[in-house]
Short mmCIF file of C-alpha atoms and ligand atoms in Angstrom, two decimals:
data_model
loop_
_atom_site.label_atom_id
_atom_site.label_comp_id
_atom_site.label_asym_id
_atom_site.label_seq_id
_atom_site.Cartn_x
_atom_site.Cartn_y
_atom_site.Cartn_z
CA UNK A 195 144.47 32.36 107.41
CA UNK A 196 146.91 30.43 108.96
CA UNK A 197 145.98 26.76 110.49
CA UNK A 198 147.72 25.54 113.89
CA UNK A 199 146.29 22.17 115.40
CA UNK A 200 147.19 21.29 119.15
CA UNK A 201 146.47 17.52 119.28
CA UNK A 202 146.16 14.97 122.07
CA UNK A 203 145.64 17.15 124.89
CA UNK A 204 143.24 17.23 127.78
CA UNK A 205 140.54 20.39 127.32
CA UNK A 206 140.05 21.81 130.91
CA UNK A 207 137.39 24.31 131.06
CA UNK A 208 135.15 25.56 134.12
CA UNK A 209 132.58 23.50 133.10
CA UNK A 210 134.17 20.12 131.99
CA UNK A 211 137.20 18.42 131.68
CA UNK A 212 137.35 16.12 128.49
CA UNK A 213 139.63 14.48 125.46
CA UNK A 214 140.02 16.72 122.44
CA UNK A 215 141.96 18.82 119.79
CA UNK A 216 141.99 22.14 119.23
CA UNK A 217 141.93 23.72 115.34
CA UNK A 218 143.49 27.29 115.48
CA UNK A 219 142.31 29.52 112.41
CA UNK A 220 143.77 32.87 112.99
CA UNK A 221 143.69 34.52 115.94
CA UNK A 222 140.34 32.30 116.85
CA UNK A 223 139.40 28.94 118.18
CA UNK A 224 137.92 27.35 114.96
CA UNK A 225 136.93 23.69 116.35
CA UNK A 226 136.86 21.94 119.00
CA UNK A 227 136.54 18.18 118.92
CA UNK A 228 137.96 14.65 119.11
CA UNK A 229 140.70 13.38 116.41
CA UNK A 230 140.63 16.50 114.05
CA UNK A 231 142.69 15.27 111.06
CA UNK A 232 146.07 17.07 110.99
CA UNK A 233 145.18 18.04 107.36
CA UNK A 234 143.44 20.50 108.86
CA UNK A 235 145.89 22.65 109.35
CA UNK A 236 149.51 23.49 108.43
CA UNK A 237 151.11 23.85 111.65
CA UNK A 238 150.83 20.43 114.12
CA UNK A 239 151.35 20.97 118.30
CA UNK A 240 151.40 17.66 119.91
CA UNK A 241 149.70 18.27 123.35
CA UNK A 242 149.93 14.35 124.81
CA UNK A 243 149.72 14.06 128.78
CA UNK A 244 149.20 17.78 128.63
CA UNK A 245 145.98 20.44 129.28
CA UNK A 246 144.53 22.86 127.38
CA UNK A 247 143.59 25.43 129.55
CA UNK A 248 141.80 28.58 128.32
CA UNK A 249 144.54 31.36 128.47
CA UNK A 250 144.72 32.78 132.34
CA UNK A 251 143.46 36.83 133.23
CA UNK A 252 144.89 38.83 135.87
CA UNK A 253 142.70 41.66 136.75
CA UNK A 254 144.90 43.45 139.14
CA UNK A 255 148.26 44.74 137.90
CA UNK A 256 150.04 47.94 138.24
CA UNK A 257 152.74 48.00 135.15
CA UNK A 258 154.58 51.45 135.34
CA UNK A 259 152.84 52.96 138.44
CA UNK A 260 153.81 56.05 140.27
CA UNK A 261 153.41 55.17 143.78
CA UNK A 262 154.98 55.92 147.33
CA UNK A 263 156.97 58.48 145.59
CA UNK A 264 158.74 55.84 143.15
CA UNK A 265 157.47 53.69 140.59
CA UNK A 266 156.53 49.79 140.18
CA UNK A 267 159.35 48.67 138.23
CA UNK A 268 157.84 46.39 135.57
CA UNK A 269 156.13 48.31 132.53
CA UNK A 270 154.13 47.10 130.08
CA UNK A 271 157.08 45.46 128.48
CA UNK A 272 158.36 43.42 131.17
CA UNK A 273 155.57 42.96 132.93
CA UNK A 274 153.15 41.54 130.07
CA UNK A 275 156.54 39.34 128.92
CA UNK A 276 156.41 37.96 132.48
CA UNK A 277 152.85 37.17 132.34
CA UNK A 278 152.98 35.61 129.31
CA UNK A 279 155.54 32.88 130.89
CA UNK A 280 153.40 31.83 133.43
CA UNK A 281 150.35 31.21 131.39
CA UNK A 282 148.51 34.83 131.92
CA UNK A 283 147.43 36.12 128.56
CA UNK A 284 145.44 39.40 129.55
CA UNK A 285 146.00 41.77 132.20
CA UNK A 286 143.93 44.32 133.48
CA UNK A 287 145.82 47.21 135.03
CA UNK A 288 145.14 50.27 136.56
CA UNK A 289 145.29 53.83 135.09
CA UNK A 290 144.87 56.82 137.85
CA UNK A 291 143.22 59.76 137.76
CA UNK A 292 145.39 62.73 139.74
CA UNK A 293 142.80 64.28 141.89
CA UNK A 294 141.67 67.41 139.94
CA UNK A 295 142.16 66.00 136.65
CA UNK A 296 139.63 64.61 133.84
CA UNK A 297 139.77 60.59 132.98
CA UNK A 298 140.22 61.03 129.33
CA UNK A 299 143.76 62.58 130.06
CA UNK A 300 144.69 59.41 132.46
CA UNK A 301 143.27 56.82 130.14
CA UNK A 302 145.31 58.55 127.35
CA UNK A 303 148.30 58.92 129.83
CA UNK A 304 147.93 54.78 130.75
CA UNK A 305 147.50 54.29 126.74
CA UNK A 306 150.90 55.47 125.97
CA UNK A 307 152.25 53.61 128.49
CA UNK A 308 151.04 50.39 127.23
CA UNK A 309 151.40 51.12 123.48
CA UNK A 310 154.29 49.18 121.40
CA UNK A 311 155.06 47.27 124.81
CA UNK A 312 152.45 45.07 125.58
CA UNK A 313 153.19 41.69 124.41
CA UNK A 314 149.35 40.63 125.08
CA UNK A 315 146.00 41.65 125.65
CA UNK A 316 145.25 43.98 128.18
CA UNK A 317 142.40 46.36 129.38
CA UNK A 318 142.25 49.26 131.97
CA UNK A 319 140.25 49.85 134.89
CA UNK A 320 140.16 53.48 135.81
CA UNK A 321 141.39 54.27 140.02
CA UNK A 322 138.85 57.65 140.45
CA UNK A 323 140.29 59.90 143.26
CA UNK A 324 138.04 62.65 142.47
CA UNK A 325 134.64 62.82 141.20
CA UNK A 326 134.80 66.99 140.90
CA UNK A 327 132.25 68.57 138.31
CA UNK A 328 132.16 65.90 135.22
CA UNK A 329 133.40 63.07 137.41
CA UNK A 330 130.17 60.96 137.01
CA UNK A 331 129.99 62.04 133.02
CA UNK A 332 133.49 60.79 133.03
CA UNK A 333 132.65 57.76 134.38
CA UNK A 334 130.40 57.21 131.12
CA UNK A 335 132.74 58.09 128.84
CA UNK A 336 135.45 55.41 130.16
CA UNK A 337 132.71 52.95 129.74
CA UNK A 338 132.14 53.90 126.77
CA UNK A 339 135.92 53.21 125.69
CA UNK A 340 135.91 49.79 126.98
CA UNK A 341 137.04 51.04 130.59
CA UNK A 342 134.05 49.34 132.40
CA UNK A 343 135.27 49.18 135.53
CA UNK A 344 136.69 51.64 138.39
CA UNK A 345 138.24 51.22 141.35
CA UNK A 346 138.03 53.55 144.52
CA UNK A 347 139.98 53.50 147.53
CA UNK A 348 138.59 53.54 151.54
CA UNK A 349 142.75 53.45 152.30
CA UNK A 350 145.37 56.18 151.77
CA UNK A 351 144.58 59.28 153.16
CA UNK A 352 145.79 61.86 151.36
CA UNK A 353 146.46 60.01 148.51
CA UNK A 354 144.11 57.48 147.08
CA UNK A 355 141.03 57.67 149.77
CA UNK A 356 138.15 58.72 148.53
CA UNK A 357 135.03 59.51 151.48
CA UNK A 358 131.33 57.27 151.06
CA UNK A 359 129.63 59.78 149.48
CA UNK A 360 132.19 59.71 146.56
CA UNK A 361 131.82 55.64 146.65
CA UNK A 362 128.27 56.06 147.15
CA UNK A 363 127.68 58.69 143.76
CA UNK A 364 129.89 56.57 141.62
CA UNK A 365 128.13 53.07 143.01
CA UNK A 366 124.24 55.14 141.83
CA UNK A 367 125.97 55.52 138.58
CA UNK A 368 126.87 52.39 137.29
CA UNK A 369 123.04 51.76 137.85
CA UNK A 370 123.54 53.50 134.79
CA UNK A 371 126.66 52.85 132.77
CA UNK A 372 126.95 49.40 133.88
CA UNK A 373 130.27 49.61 134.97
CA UNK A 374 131.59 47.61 137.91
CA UNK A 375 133.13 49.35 141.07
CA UNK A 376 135.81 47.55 142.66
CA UNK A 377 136.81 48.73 145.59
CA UNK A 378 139.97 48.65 148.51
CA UNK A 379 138.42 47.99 151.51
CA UNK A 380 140.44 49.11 154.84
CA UNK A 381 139.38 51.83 157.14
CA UNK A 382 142.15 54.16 155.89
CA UNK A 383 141.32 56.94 158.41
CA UNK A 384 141.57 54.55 161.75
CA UNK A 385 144.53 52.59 160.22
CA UNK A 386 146.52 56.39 159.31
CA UNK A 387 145.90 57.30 163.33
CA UNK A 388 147.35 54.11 164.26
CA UNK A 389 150.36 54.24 161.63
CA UNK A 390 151.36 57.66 163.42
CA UNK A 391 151.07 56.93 166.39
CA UNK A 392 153.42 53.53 165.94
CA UNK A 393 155.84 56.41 164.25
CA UNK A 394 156.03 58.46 167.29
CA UNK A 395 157.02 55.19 169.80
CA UNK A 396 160.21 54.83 167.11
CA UNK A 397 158.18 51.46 166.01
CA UNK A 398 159.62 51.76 162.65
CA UNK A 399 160.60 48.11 162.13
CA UNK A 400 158.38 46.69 158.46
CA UNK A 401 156.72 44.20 160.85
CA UNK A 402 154.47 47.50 161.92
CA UNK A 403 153.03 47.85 158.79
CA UNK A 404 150.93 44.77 159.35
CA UNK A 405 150.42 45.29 163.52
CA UNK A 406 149.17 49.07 162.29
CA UNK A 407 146.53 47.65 159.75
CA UNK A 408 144.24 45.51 161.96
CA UNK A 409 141.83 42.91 160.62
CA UNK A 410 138.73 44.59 161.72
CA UNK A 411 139.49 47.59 159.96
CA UNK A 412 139.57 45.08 156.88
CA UNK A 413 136.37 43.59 157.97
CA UNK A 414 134.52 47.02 158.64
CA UNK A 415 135.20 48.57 155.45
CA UNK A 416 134.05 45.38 153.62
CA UNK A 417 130.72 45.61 155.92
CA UNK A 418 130.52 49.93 154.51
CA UNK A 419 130.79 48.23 151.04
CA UNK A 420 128.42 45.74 151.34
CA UNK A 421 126.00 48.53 152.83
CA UNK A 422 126.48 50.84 149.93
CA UNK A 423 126.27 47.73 147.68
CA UNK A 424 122.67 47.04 149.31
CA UNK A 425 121.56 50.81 148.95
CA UNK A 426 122.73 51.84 145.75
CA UNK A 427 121.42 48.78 144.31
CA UNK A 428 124.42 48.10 142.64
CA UNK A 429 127.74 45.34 142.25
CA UNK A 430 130.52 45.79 144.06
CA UNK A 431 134.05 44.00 143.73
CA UNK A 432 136.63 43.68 146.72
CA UNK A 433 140.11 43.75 145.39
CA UNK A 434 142.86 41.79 147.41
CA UNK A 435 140.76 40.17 150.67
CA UNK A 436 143.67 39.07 153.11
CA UNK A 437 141.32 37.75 156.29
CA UNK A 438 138.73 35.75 157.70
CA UNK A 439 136.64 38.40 159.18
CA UNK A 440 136.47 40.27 155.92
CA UNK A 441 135.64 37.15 154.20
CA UNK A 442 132.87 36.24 156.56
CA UNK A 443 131.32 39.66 156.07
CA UNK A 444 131.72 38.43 151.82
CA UNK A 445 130.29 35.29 152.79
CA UNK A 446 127.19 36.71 154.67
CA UNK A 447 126.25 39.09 152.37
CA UNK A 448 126.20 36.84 149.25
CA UNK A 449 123.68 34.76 151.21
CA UNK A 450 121.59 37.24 151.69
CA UNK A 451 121.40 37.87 147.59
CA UNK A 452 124.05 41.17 147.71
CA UNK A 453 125.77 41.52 144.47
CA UNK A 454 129.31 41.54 146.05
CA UNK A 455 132.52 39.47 144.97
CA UNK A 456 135.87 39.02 145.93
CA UNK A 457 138.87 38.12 145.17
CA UNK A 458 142.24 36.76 146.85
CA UNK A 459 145.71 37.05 146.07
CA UNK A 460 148.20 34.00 146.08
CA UNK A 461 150.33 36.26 149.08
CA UNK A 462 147.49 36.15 151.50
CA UNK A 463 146.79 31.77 150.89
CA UNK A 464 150.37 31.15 150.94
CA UNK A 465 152.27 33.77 152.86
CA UNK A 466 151.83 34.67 156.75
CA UNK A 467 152.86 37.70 158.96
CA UNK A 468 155.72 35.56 160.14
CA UNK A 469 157.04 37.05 156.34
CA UNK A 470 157.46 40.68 157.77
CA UNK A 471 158.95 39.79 160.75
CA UNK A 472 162.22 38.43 158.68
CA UNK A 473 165.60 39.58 160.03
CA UNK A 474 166.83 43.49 159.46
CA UNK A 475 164.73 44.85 156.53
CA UNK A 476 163.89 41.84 154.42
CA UNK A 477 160.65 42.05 155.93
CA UNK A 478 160.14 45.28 153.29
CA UNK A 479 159.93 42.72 150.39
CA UNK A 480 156.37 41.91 152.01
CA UNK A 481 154.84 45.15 152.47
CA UNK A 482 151.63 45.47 150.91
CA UNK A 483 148.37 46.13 151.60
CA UNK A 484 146.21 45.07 152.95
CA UNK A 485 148.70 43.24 155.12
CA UNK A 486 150.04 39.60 155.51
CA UNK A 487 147.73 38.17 158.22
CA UNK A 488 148.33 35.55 160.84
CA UNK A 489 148.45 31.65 159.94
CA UNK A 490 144.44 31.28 160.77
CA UNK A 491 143.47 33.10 158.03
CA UNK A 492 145.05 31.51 154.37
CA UNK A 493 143.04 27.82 155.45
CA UNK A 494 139.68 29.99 155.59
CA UNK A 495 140.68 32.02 151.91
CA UNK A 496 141.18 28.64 150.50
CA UNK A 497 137.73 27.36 151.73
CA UNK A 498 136.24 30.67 150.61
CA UNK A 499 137.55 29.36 146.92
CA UNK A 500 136.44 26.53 146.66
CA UNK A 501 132.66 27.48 148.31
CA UNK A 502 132.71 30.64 146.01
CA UNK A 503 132.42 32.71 148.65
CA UNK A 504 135.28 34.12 146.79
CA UNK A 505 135.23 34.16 143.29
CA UNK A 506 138.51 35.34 141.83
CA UNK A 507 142.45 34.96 142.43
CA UNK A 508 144.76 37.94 140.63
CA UNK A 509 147.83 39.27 141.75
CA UNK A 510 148.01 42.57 142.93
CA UNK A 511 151.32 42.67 140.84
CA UNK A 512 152.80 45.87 142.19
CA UNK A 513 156.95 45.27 142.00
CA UNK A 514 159.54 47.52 143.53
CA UNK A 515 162.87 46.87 143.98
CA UNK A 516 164.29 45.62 147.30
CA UNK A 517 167.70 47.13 147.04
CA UNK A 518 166.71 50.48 145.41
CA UNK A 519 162.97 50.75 146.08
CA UNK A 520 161.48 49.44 149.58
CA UNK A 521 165.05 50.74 150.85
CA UNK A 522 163.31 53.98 150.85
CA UNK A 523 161.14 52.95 153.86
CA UNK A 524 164.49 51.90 155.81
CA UNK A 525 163.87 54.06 158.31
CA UNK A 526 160.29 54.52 158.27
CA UNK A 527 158.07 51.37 157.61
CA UNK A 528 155.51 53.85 156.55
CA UNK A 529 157.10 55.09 153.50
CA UNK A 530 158.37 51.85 152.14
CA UNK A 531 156.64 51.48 148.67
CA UNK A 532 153.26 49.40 149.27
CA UNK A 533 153.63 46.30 146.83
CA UNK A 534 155.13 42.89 145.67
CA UNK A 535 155.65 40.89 142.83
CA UNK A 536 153.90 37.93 141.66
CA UNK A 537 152.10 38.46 137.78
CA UNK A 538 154.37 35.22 136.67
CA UNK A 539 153.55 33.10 139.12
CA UNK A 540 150.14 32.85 139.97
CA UNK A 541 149.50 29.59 137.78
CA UNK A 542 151.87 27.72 139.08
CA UNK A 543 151.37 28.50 142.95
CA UNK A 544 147.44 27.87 142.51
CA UNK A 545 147.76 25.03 140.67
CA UNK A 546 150.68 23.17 142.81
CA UNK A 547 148.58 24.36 146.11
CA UNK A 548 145.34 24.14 144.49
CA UNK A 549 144.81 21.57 142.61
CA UNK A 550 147.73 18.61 143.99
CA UNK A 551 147.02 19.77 147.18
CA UNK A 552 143.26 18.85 146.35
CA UNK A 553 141.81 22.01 147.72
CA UNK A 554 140.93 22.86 144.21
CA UNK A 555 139.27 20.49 141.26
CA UNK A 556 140.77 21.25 137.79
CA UNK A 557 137.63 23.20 136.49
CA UNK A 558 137.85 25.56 139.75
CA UNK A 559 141.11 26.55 139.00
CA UNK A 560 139.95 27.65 135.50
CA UNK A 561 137.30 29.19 136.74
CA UNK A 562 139.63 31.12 139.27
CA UNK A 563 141.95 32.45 137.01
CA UNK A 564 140.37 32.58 133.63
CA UNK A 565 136.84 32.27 133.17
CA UNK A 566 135.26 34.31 136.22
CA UNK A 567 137.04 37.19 136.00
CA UNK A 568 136.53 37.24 132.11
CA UNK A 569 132.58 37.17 133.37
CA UNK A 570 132.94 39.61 135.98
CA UNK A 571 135.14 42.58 133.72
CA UNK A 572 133.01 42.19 130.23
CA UNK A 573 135.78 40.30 128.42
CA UNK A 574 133.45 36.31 128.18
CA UNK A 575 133.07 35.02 125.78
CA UNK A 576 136.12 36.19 123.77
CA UNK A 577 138.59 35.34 126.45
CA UNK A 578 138.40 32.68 129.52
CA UNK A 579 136.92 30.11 127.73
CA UNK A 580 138.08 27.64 125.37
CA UNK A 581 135.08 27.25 122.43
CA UNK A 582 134.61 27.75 118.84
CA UNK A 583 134.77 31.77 118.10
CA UNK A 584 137.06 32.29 121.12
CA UNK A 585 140.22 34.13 121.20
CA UNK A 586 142.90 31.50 120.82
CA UNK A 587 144.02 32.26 123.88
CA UNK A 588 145.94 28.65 125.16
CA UNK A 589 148.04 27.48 127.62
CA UNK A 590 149.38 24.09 127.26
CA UNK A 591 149.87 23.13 130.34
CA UNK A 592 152.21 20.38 131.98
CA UNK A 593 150.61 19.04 134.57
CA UNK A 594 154.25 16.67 135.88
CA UNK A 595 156.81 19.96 135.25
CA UNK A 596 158.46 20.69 138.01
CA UNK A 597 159.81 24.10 138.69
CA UNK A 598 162.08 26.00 140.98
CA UNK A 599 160.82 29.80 141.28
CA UNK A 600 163.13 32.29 142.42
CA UNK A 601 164.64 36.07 141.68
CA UNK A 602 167.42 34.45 139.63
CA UNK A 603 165.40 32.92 137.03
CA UNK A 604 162.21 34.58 136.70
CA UNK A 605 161.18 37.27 134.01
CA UNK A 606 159.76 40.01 136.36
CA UNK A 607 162.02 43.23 136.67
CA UNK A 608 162.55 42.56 140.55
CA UNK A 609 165.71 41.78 142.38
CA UNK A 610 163.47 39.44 144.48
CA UNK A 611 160.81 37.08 144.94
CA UNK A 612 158.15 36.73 147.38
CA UNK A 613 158.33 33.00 146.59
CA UNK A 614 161.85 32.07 146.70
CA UNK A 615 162.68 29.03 146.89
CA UNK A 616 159.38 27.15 146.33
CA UNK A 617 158.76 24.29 144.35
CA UNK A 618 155.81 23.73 142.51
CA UNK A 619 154.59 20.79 140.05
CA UNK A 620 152.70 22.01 137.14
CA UNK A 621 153.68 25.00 134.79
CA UNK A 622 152.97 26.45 131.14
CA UNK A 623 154.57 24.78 128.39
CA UNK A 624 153.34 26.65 125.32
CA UNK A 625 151.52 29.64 125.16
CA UNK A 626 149.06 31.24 122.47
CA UNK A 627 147.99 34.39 122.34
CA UNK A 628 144.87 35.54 119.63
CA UNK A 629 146.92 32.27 117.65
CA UNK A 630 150.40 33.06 118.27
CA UNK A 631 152.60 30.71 120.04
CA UNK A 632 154.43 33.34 122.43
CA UNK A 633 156.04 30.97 124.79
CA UNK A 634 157.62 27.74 124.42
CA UNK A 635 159.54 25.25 126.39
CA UNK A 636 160.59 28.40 128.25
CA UNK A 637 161.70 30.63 125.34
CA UNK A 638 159.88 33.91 124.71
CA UNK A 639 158.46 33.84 120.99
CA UNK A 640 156.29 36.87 120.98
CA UNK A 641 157.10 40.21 120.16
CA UNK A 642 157.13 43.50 122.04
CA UNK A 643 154.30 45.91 120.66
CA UNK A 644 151.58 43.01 119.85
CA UNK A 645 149.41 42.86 122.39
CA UNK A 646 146.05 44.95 122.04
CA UNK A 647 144.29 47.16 124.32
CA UNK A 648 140.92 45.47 124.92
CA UNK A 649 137.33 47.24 125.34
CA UNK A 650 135.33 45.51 127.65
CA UNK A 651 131.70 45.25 127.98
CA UNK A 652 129.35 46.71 130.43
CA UNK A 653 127.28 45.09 132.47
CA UNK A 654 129.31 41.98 132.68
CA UNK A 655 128.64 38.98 134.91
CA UNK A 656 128.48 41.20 138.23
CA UNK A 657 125.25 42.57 137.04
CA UNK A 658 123.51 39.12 135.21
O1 URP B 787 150.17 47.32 148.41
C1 URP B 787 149.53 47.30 147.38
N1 URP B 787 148.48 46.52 147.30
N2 URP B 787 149.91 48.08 146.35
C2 URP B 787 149.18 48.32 145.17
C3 URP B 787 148.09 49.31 145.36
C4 URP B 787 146.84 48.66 145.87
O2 URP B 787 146.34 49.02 146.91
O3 URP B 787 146.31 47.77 145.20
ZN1 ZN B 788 144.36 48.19 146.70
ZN1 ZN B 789 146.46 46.77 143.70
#
């Protein structure tokens, strides 16, 4: 087996933060110590002034996915190539179920999608619309192929929504499977009578997609989850919290001892309704849900990091075109596609606002972005953590880079970036993935096809 060493770097895990070399054997972490001797191995990576950070997991993508009558633009190819450049080396996407239909044929449907294109690791969760007749025995069976985790929606009427009791019957059985059930939490019926109603007075403008999605409908359908959490017994996980009030009702119920997480997205701690007010339609590039809020609320998400009353920052990478996708919402801010862009970036924007903006330490970050949400989706120890046994999942990590993001250089398939124009210190050097170095010095080394489908474990952190 082949022998890599990355040498003089700075180890950065969630736990500690020390002087050491890494010894690659394979697609594992072999050792982990100070001054290995480069005989021991045949390939030398010198990782001076740099950190070795454990390889970063985004658990909320959506690679290839029909929505709002069109479809996110990256796949698995572009999207996992993206990735890759910013220092994410698993994903966790989203396979659906059409209402009506069994799980099997979605998870094989989301397989094929992936399969040859993924350029690394990635698992699925499994969006249930429908629980029907076998819904609950299909629930087992996902978690039984390494899908342990579903998510339901209290948003999208019509589409996506599913009512309590559905929550409430798939929450019972994870008491059983283990699974965790991650949920979208916005009062989907009170936000649909407000959306129409904006329709009729001709308020068609993007800006109305966030003034028809009010906080407290955030807030209450956090409270429902928490209350289902507390009856059934079992986890819950809230995808993409925008606001204060949601995150209070987070906050409150953790102190009490409720088994509920969170996580953020960088839109809502950097971004601000101010975004969808942009002149003519531009505002459509920042339509998704839940909504941008006002400026109050990013200064409370980043307290929630660092207090753990949040737990998690992913992306919500959902990317559709401005000039041939949101355009279909033109006239209509209700039927531009819900969703933005952002899988290759998160690093870098919660790192430079993070970490030099010392909201964040270095070992919170990790934590953040690798190792929790290894914990929370059965994937620790094997990924988000840098130890002997460990996928050699590595990001070297340049701490003084500085970096220009924008639409013209980035490796997303979108003709735009939420971010354009910021400037952040700090971005991925090199890149390993199970060994292989994928990206370097900004040149994609990987290859199309590698990257494996991964079967998580049940009863992950959520439930310890
Ligand atoms: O607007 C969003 N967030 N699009 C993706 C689907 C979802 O709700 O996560
Ligand atoms: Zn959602
Ligand atoms: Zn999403």
């Amino acid at each position: 087996m082949s022998r890599k060493l990355i040498r003089n770097g700075t180890v950065v895990t969630a736990a500690e933060t020390r002087q050491a070399d890494i010894l690659i054997e394979g697609e594992r972490i072999k050792e982990i110590s100070a001054a290995i001797p480069v005989s021991a191995a045949e390939e030398i990576v010198d990782a001076s002034r740099m950190l070795l950070l454990p390889g970063g997991i985004d658990v909320h993508t959506h690679l290839d996915m029909p929505f709002g009558g069109t479809t996110s633009s990256d796949d698995f190819e572009t999207g996992t190539k993206a990735a890759a450049f910013g220092g994410t080396t698993t994903l966790i996407d989203f396979a659906i179920q059409p209402k009506g239909t069994r799980m099997r044929d979605a998870l094989d449907t989301w397989w094929k999608k992936a399969e040859n294109r993924a350029s690394i690791d990635y698992g699925l969760h499994m969006i249930v619309t429908d629980l029907g007749e076998a819904g609950l025995d299909d629930m087992d069976e996902m978690v039984r192929e390494g899908v342990a985790s579903f998510k339901l929606f209290m948003a999208y009427p019509g589409v996506l929504m599913v009512d309590d009791a559905t929550i409430f019957q798939a929450l019972k059985r994870t008491a059983h499977n283990g699974a965790l059930i991650c949920l979208h939490a916005e009062n989907g019926g009170i936000i649909d009578v407000i959306v129409k109603n904006a329709i009729a007075e001709g308020k068609t403008a993007p800006i109305y997609h966030a003034l028809t999605r009010p906080v407290a409908a955030e807030a209450e359908a956090v409270h429902r989850a928490v209350a289902m959490s507390e009856i059934s017994g079992a986890p819950v996980y809230i995808v993409h919290l925008s606001s204060e009030e949601a995150l209070n009702e987070v906050r409150e119920a953790r102190d009490r001892g409720v088994p509920i997480f969170a996580e953020t997205c960088p839109q809502y701690l950097l971004l601000s309704i101010d975004d969808l007010a942009r002149p003519g339609f531009e505002g459509a590039k920042y339509v998704f849900t839940p909504p941008l809020r006002e400026k109050r609320h990013p200064p409370k998400l980043w307290d929630g990091l660092k207090h753990d009353h949040l737990q998690v920052v992913s992306t919500d990478h959902c990317p559709f075109c401005f000039e041939d996708q949101k355009i279909l919402g033109q006239n209509d801010f209700s039927k531009i596609p819900n969703g933005g862009p952002g899988v290759e970036n998160r690093l870098q924007l919660l790192y430079h606002h993070g970490v030099n903006a010392g909201k964040l330490t270095l070992n919170r970050f990790v934590e953040l972005v690798s190792t929790t949400p290894a914990r929370l989706f059965g994937l620790y120890p094997r990924k988000g953590e840098l130890a002997p046994g460990s996928d050699a999942d590595i990001v070297v990590w340049d701490p003084e880079a500085g970096y220009e993001i924008s639409a013209k250089t980035h490796h997303m398939r979108v003709d735009y970036s939420m971010f354009e124009g910021f400037r952040v210190k700090g971005n991925a050097r090199t890149v390993f993935s199970r060994g292989e170095k994928i990206v370097d010095n900004g040149s994609f080394l990987g290859r199309t096809g590698r990257g494996a489908f991964l079967k998580r474990d049940a009863r992950g952190g959520a439930w310890k």
